[in-house]
Short mmCIF file of C-alpha atoms in Angstrom, two decimals:
data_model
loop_
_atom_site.label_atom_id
_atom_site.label_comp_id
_atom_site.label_asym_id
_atom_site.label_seq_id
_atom_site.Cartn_x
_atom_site.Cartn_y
_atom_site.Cartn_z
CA UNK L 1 22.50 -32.93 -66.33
CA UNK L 2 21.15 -29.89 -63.98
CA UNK L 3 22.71 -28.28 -61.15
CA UNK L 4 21.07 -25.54 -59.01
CA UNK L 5 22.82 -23.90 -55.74
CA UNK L 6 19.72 -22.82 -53.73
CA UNK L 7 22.34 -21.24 -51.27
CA UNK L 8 22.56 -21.13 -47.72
CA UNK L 9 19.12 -20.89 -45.85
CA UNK L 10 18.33 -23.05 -42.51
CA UNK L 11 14.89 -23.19 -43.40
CA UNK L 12 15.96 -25.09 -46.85
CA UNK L 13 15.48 -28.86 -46.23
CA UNK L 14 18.11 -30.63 -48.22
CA UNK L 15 17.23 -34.11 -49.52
CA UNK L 16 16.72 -36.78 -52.95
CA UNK L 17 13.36 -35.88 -55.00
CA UNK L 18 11.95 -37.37 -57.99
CA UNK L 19 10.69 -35.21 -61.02
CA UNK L 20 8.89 -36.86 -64.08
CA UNK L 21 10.24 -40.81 -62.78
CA UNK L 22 13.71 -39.18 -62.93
CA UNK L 23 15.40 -39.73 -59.34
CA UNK L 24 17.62 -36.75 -58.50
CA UNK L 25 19.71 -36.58 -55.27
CA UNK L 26 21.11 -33.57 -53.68
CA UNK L 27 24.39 -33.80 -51.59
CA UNK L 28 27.43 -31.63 -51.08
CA UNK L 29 30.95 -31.09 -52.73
CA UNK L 30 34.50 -31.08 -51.04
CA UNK L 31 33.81 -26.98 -50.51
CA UNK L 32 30.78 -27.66 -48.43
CA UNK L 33 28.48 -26.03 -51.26
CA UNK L 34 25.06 -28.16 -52.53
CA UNK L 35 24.52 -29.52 -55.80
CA UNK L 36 21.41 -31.21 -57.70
CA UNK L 37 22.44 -34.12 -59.74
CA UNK L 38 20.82 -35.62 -62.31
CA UNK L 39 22.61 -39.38 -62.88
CA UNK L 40 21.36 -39.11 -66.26
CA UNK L 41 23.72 -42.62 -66.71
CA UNK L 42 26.40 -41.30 -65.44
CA UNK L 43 28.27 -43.16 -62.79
CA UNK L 44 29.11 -40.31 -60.14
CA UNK L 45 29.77 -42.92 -57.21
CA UNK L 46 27.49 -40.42 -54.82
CA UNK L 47 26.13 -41.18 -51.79
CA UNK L 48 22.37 -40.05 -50.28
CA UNK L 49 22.63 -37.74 -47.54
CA UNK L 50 23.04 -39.32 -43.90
CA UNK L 51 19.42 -37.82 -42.54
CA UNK L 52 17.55 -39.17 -45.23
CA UNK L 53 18.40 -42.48 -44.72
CA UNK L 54 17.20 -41.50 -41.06
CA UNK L 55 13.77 -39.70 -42.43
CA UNK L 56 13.10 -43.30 -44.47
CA UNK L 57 11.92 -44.30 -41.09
CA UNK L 58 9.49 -41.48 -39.86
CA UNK L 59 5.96 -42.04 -39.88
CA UNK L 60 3.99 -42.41 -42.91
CA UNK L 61 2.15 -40.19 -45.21
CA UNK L 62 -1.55 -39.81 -45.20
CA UNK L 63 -1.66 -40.38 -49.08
CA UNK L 64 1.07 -43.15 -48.92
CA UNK L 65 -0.35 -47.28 -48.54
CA UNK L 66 2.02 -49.69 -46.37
CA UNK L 67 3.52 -50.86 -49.64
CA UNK L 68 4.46 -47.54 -51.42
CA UNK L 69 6.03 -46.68 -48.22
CA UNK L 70 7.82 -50.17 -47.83
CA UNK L 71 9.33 -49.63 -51.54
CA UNK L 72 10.69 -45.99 -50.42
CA UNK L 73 12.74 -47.72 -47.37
CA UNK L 74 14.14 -49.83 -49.67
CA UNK L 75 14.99 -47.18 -51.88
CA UNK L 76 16.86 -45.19 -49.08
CA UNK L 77 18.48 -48.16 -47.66
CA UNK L 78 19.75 -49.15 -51.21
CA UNK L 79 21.12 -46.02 -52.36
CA UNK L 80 23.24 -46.01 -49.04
CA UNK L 81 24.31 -49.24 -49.29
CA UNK L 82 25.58 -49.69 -52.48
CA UNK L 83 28.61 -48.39 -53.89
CA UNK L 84 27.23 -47.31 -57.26
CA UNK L 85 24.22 -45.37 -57.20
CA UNK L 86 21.59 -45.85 -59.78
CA UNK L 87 21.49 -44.43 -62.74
CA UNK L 88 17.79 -43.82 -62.96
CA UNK L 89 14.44 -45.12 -61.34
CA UNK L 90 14.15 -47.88 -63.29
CA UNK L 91 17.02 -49.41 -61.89
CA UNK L 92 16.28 -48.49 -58.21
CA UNK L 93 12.75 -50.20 -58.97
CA UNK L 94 14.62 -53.67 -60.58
CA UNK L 95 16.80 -53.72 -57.50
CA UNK L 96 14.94 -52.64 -54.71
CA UNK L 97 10.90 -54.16 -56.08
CA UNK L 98 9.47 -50.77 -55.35
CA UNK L 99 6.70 -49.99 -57.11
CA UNK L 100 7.57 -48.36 -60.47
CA UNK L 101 4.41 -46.98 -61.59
CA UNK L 102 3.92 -44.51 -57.53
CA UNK L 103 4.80 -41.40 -59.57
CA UNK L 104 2.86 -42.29 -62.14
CA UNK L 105 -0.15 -42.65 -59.80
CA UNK L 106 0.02 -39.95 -57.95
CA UNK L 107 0.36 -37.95 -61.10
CA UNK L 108 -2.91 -39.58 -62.65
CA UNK L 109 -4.70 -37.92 -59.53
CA UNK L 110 -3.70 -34.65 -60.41
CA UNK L 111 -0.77 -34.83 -57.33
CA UNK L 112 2.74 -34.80 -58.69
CA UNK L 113 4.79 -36.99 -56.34
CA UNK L 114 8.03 -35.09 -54.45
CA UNK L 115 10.37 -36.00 -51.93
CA UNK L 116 11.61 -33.97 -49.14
CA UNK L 117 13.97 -36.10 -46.56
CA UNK L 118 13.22 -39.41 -46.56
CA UNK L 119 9.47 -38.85 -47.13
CA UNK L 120 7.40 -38.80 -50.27
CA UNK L 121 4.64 -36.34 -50.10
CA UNK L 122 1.91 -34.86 -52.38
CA UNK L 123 2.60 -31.76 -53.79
CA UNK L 124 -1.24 -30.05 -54.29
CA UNK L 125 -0.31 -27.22 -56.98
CA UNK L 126 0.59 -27.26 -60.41
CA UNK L 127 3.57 -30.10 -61.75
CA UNK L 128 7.26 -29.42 -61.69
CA UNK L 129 9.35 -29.81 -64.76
CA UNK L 130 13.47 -29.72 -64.68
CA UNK L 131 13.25 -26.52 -66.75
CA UNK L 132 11.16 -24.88 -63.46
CA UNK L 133 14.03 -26.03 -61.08
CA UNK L 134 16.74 -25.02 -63.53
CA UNK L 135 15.16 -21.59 -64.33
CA UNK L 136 14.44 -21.35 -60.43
CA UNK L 137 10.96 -20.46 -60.99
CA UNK L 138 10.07 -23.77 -58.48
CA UNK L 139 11.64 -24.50 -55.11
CA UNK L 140 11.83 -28.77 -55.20
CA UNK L 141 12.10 -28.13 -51.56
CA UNK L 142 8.96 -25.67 -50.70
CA UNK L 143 6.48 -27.29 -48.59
CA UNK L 144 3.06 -25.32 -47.72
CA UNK L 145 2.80 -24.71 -43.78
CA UNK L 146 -0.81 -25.50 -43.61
CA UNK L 147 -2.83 -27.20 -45.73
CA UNK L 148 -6.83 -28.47 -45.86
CA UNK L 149 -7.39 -31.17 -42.52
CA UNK L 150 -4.90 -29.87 -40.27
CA UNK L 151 -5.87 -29.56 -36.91
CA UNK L 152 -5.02 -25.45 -35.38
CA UNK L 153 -5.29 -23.50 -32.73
CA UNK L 154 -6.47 -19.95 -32.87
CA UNK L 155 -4.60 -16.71 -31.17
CA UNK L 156 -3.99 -12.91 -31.28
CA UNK L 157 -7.53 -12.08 -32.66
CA UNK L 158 -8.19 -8.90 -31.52
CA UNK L 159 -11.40 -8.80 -33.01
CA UNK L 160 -12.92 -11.65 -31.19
CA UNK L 161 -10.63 -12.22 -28.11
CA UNK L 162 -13.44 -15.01 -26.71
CA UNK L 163 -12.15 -17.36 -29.69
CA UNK L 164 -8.19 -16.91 -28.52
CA UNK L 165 -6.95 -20.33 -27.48
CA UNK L 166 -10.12 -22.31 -29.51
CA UNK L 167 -9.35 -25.53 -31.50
CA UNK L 168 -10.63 -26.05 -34.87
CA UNK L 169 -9.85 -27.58 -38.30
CA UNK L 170 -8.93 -26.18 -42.02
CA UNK L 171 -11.63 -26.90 -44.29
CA UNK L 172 -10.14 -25.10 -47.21
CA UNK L 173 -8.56 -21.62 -48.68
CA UNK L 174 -10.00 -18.29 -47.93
CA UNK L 175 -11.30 -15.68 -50.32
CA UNK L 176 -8.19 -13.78 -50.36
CA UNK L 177 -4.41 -14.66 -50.31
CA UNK L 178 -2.88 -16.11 -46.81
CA UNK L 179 -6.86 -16.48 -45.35
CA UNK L 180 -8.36 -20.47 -44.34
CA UNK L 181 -11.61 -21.14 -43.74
CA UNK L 182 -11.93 -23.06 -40.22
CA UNK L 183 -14.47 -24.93 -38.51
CA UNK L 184 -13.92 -23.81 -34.47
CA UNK L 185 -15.13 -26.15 -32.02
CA UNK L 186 -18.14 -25.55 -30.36
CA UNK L 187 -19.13 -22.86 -33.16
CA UNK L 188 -21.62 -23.42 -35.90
CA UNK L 189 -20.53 -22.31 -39.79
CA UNK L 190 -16.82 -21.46 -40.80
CA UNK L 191 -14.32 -18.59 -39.89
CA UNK L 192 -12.20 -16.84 -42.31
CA UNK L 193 -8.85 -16.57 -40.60
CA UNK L 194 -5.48 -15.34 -41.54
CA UNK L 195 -2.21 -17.62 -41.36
CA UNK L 196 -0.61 -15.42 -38.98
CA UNK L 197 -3.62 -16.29 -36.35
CA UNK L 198 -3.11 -20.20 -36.75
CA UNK L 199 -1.06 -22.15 -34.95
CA UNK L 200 -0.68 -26.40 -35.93
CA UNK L 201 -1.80 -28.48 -33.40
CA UNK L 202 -1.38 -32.19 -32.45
CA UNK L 203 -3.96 -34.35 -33.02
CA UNK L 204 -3.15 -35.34 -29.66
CA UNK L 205 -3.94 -32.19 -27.87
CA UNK L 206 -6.70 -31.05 -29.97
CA UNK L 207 -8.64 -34.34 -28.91
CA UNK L 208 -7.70 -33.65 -25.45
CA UNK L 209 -9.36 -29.83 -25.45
CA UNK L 210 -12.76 -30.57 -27.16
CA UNK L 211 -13.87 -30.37 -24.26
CA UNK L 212 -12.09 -27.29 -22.94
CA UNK L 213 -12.71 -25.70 -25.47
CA UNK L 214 -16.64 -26.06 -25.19
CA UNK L 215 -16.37 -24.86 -21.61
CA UNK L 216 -14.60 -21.63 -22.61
CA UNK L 217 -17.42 -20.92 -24.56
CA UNK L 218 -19.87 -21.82 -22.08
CA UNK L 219 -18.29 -19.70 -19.46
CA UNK L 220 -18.21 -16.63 -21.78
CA UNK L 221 -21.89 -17.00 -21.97
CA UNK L 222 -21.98 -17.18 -18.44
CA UNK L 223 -20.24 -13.97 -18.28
CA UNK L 224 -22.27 -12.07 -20.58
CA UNK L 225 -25.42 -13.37 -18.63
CA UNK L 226 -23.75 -12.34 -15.28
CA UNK L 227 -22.97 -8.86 -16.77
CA UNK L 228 -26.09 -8.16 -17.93
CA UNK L 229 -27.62 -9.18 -14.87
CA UNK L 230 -25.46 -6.68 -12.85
CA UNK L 231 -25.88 -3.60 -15.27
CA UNK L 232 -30.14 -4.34 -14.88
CA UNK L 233 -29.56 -4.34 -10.93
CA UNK L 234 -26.89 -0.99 -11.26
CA UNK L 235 -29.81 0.35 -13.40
CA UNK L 236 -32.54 -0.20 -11.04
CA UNK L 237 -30.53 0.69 -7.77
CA UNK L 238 -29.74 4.44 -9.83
CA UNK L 239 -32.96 4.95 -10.45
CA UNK L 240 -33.76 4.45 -6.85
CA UNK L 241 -30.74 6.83 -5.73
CA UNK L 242 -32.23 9.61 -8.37
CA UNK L 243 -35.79 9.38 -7.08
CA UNK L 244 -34.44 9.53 -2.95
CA UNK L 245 -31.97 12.65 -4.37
CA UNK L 246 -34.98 14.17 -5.55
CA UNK L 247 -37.19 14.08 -2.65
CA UNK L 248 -33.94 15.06 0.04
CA UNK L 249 -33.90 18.39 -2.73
CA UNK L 250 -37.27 18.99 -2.28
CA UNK L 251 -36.84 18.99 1.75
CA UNK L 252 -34.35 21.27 1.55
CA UNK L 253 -35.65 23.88 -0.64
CA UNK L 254 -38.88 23.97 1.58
CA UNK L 255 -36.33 24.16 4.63
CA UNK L 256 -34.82 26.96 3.02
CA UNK L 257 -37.74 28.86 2.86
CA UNK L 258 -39.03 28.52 6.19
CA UNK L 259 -35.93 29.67 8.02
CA UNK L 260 -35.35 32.60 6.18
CA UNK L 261 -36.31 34.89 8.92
CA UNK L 262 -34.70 32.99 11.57
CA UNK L 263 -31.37 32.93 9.25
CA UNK L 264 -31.34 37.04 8.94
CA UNK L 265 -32.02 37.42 12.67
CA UNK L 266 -29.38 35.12 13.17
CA UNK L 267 -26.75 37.08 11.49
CA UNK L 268 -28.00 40.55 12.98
CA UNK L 269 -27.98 39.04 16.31
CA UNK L 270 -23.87 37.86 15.76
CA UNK L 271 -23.00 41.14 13.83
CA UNK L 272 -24.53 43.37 17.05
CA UNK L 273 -22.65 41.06 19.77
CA UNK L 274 -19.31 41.23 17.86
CA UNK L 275 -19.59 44.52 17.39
CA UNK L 276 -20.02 45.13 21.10
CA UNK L 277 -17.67 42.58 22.27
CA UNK L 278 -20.71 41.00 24.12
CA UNK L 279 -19.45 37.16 25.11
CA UNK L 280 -22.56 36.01 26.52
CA UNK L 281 -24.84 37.64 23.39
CA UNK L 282 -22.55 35.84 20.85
CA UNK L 283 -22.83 32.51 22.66
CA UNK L 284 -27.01 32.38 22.35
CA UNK L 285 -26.36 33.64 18.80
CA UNK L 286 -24.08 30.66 17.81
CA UNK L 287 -26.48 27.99 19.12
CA UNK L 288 -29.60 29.35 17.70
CA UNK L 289 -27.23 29.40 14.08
CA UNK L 290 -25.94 26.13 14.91
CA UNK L 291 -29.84 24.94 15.14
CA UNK L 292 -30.36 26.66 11.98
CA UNK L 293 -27.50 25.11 9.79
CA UNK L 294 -28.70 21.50 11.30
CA UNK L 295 -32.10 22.46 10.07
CA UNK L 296 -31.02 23.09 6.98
CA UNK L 297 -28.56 20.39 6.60
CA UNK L 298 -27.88 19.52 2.71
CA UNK L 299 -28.66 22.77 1.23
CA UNK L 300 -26.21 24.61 -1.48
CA UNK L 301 -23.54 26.31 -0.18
CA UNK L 302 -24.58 29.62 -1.62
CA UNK L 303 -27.85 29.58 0.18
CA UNK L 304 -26.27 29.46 3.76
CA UNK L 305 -22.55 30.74 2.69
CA UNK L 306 -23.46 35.04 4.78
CA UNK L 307 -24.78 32.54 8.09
CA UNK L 308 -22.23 30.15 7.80
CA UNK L 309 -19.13 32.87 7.54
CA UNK L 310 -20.60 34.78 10.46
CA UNK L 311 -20.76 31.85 12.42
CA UNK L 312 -17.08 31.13 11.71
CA UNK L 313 -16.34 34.00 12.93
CA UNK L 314 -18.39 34.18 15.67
CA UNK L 315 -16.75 30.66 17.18
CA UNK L 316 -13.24 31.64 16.72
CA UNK L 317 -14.14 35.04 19.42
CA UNK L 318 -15.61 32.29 21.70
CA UNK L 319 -12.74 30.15 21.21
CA UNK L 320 -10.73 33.06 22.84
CA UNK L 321 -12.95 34.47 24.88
CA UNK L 322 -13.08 31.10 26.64
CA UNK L 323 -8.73 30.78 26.71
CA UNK L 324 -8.86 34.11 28.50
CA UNK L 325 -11.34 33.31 30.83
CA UNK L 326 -9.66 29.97 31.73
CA UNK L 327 -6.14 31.78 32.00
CA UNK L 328 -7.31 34.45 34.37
CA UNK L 329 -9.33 31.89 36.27
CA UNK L 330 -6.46 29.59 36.66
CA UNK L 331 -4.50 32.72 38.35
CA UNK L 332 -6.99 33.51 40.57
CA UNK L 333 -6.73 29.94 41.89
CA UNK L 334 -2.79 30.16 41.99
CA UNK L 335 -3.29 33.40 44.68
CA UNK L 336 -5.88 32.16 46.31
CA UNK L 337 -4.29 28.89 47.28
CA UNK L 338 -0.86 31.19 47.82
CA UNK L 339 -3.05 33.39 50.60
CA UNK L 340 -4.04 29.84 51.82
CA UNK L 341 -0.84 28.57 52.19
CA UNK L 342 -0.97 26.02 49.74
CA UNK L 343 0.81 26.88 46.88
CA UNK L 344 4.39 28.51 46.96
CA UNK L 345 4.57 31.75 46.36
CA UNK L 346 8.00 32.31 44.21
CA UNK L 347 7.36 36.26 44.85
CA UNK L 348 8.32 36.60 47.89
CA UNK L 349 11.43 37.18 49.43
CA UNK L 350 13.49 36.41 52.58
CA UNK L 351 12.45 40.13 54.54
CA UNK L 352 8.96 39.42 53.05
CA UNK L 353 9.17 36.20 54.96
CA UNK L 354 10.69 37.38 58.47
CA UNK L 355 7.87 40.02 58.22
CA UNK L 356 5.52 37.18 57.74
CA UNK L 357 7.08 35.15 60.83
CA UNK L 358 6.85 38.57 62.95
CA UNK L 359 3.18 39.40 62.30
CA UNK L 360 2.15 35.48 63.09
CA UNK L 361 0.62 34.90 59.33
CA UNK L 362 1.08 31.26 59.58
CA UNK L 363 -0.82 30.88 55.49
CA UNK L 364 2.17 33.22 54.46
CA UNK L 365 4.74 31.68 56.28
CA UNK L 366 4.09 28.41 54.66
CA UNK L 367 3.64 29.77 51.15
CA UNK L 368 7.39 31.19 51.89
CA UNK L 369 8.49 28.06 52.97
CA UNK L 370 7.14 26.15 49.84
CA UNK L 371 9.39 28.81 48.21
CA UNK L 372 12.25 26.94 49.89
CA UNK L 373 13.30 30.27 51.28
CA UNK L 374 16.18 30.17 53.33
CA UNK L 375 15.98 29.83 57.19
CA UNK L 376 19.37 30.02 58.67
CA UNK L 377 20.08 33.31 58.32
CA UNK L 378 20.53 35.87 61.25
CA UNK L 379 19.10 39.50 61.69
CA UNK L 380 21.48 42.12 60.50
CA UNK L 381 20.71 44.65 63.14
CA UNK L 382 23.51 43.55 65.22
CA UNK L 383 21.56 41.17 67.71
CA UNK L 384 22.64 37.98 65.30
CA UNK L 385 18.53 37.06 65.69
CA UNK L 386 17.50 33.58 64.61
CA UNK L 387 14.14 33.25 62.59
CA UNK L 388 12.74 31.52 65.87
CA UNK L 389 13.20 34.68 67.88
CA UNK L 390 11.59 37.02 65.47
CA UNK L 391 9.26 34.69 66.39
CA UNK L 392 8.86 34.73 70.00
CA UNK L 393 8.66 38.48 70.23
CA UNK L 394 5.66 39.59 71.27
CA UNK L 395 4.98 36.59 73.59
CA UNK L 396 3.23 39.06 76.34
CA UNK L 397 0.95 40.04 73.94
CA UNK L 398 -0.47 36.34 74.34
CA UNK L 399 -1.83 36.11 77.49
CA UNK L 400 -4.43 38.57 76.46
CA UNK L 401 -5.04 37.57 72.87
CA UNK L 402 -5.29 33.53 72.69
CA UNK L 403 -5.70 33.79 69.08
CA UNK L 404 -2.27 35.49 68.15
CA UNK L 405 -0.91 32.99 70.70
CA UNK L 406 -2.54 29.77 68.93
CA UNK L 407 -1.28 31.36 65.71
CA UNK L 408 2.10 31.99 66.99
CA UNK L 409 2.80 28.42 68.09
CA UNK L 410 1.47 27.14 64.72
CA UNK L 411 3.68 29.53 62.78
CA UNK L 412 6.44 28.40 65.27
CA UNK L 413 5.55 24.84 64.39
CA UNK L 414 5.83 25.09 60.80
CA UNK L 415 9.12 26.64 61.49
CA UNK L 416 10.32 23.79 63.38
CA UNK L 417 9.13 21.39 60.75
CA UNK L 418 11.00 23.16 57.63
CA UNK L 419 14.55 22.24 60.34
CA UNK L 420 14.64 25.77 61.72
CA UNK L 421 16.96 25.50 64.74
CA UNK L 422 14.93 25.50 68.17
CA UNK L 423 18.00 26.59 70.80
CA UNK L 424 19.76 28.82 68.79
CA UNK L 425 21.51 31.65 70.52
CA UNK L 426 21.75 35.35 69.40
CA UNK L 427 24.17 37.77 69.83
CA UNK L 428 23.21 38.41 73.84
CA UNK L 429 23.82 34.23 74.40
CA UNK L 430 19.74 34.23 74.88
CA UNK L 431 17.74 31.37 73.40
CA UNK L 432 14.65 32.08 71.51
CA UNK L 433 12.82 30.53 74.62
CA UNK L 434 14.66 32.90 77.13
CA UNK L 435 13.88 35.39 75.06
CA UNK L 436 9.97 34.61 75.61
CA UNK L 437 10.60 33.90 79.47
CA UNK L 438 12.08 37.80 79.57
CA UNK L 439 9.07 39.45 77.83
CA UNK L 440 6.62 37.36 79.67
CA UNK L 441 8.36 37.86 82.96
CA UNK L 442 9.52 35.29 85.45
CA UNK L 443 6.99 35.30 87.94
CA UNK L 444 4.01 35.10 85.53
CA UNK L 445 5.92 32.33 83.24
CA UNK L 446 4.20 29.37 84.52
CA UNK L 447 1.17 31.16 83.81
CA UNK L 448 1.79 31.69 79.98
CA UNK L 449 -0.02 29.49 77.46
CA UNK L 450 2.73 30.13 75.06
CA UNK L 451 5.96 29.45 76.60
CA UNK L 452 4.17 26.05 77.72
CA UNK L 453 3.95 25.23 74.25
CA UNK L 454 7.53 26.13 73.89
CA UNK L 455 8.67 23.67 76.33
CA UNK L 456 6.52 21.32 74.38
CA UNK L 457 8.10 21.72 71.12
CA UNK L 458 11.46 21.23 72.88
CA UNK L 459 12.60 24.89 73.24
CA UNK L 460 15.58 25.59 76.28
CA UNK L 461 17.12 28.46 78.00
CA UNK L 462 20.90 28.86 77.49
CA UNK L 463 21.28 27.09 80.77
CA UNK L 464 19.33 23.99 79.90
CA UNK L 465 20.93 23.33 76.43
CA UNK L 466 24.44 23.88 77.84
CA UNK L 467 23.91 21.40 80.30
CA UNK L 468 22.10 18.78 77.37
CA UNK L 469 25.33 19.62 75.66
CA UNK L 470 27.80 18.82 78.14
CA UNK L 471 25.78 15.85 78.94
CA UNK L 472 26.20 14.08 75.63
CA UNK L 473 29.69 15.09 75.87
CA UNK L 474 30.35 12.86 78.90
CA UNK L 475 28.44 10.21 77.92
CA UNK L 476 30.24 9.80 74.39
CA UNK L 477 33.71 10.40 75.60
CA UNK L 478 35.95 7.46 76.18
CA UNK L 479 36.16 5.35 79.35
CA UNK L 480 39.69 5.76 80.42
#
């Protein structure tokens, strides 16, 4: 009898084998620790393990017939059924009809015969002995991950990327340890490839990608053409941009040359006018350099750096020259519209105004009055003067000078349009219209151009507007 305690491992597949026609089954003790067992004869009343029963079922082997495989279900079914197990092969053979002489077959080809759950396979290296699994030299349980016929798929290659995701088949081991030679689909010859870039494949899905796999290949050849074809066109196209780069150099260096002198009269021409402040000198000079740098358009910068500095310069004094022009010009406007009447003129004040209003300067008057200069006020000489009868002094003046009466009636008028009042009384109870009656005279009154126009505009005496007054004072009292 042999016992060996392989320990705890999940990738450890636990199961019966057979070594040398001797069956041996593997199982577990009350502590939950494995033990191999030997039966040797010995009646042990133990049981095979639950899953192999279950693996007796699974598909069968490639080197296994329909009968071999028949004779192994039996096996498994017997062993679980029965409450003593056998002793040996021979008596699983007499009871179940399994073939006795399977081990001995496989072992005549060279292939000693092993068992992991529920499924005999072919083990392909050297034959196990009970001293190998006793001495622990020999895992019962070690099964190779790949092996010659099985189907892969190919990743991580770094060294050929275009063959990451391609389908081929193991032909046989490489030259060195952990290597396979494959045969890739859609490849001629074989690859030497390490395990760690293999990947088992169903037959299923490695049917299904022949053909993807060809057109992967086909459309990295398509690729490479396509590549090529662009760096041949990038080639030709930078020859053509070298050849036009050489000709615009060319140009320019013969540009160059011919506006030398024009460049150095250029820059003595700007020098002289900014020396002497001359705006109109240093405006020709900037468009004949302006022509020049166009001219010579392309050139290196240190060939036109002295003209192109100057110039700089020259445009920034233009620059100003031109704000200061525009500011001044833009004043002379303002006053010019302010002599015009036009504009207001926030300068002036109230006497400024009156003096204005004396002296009949209607443009002034009205540049006052868009100054919003106040017109209620009275004269602080002690006559309580309105603004109406500074301007009706003078009025006999105007029967011998029709233009300071036209201009007195306008001045008037604007008056009377900014709300001055028209029958306001001064400190003598005179109207501005009285007023203009007494310097005129009353005989020659009816006579006077200007104190028609009064009348006109709606000027009174005293008389007149107290009677107006007590007029609308009747008319809006109450009817008793």
């Amino acid at each position: 009898m042999g016992c060996c305690c392989p320990g705890r491992k999940r990738d450890r597949f636990v199961g019966a084998f057979v070594v040398h026609g001797q069956l041996v089954q593997v199982g577990k003790d009350e502590e939950g620790r494995f033990r191999v067992v030997e039966p040797g004869g010995r009646d042990l009343r133990s049981r095979l393990p639950a899953h192999v029963v279950k693996a007796a079922v699974s598909e069968p082997d490639l080197h296994q017939d329909a009968n071999e495989v028949s004779g192994l279900r039996t096996l498994a079914s017997t062993g679980c059924e029965s409450e003593q197990q056998p002793t040996s092969l021979q008596d699983v053979v007499s009871s179940t009809g399994a073939d006795m002489n399977l081990p001995r077959k496989l072992e005549c080809e060279g292939l000693p015969a092993r068992t992991s759950p529920g499924k005999l396979e072919v083990q392909q290296e050297s034959s196990w002995t009970i001293e190998d699994i006793q001495s622990g030299r020999m895992d019962p349980l070690w099964v190779p991950e790949f092996s010659s016929g099985h189907e892969v798929t190919l990743h991580d290659l770094d060294g050929s990327p275009d063959l990451n995701g391609a389908y081929g088949e193991l032909v046989s081991p490489g030259q060195a340890k952990g290597f396979w030679f494959v045969a890739i689909q859609g490849k001629e010859g074989l690859k030497q490839v390490h395990e760690g870039n293999l990947c088992k494949t169903h037959p299923t899905v490695l049917q299904d990608a022949n053909v993807h796999s060809q057109w992967l290949t086909q459309m990295h050849n398509l690729e490479e053409q396509s590549e090529a074809r662009h760096r041949a066109h990038d080639a030709k196209f930078q020859s053509n941009r070298q050849l036009v780069a050489t000709k615009a150099a060319a140009r320019t260096a013969e540009a160059l040359e011919a506006t030398r002198t024009e460049r150095e009269e250029v820059e003595s021409l700007l020098h002289e006018a900014l020396r002497q402040g001359d705006a109109e000198a240093l405006r020709k000079g900037v468009e004949r350099g302006h022509a020049v740098l166009e001219h010579v358009k392309g050139a290196k910068v240190s060939a036109t750096s002295g003209l192109a500095r100057i110039m700089l310069i020259a445009v920034s004094r233009l620059e100003q020259f031109d704000e200061r022009e525009d500011s001044r010009k833009r004043q002379c406007d303002y006053h010019e519209r302010v002599r015009q009447g036009q504009a207001a003129d926030w300068l002036m004040t109230e006497a400024q105004l009156w003096d204005h209003v004396e002296a009949c300067n209607v443009e002034r008057v009205n540049a006052g009055l868009k100054a919003k200069l106040p017109l209620f006020t009275r004269s602080k000489d002690g006559l309580r003067s309105s603004i109406l009868h500074v301007a009706c002094r003078g009025t006999s003046a105007d029967t011998t000078d029709t233009d300071l009466a036209s201009r007195r009636l306008a001045t008037i008028k604007s008056l009377l349009v900014a709300r001055a009042h028209a029958n306001a009384v001064d400190a003598a109870g005179l109207t501005p219209l009285d007023l203009a009656v007494c310097e005129v005279g009353q005989g020659a009154s009816d006579a006077s151009p200007t104190l028609h126009g009064l009348r006109s505009l709606g000027f009174k005496t005293a008389r007149d507007a107290a009677a107006q007054v007590q007029d609308t004072d009747e008319k809006m009292a109450p009817v008793s």
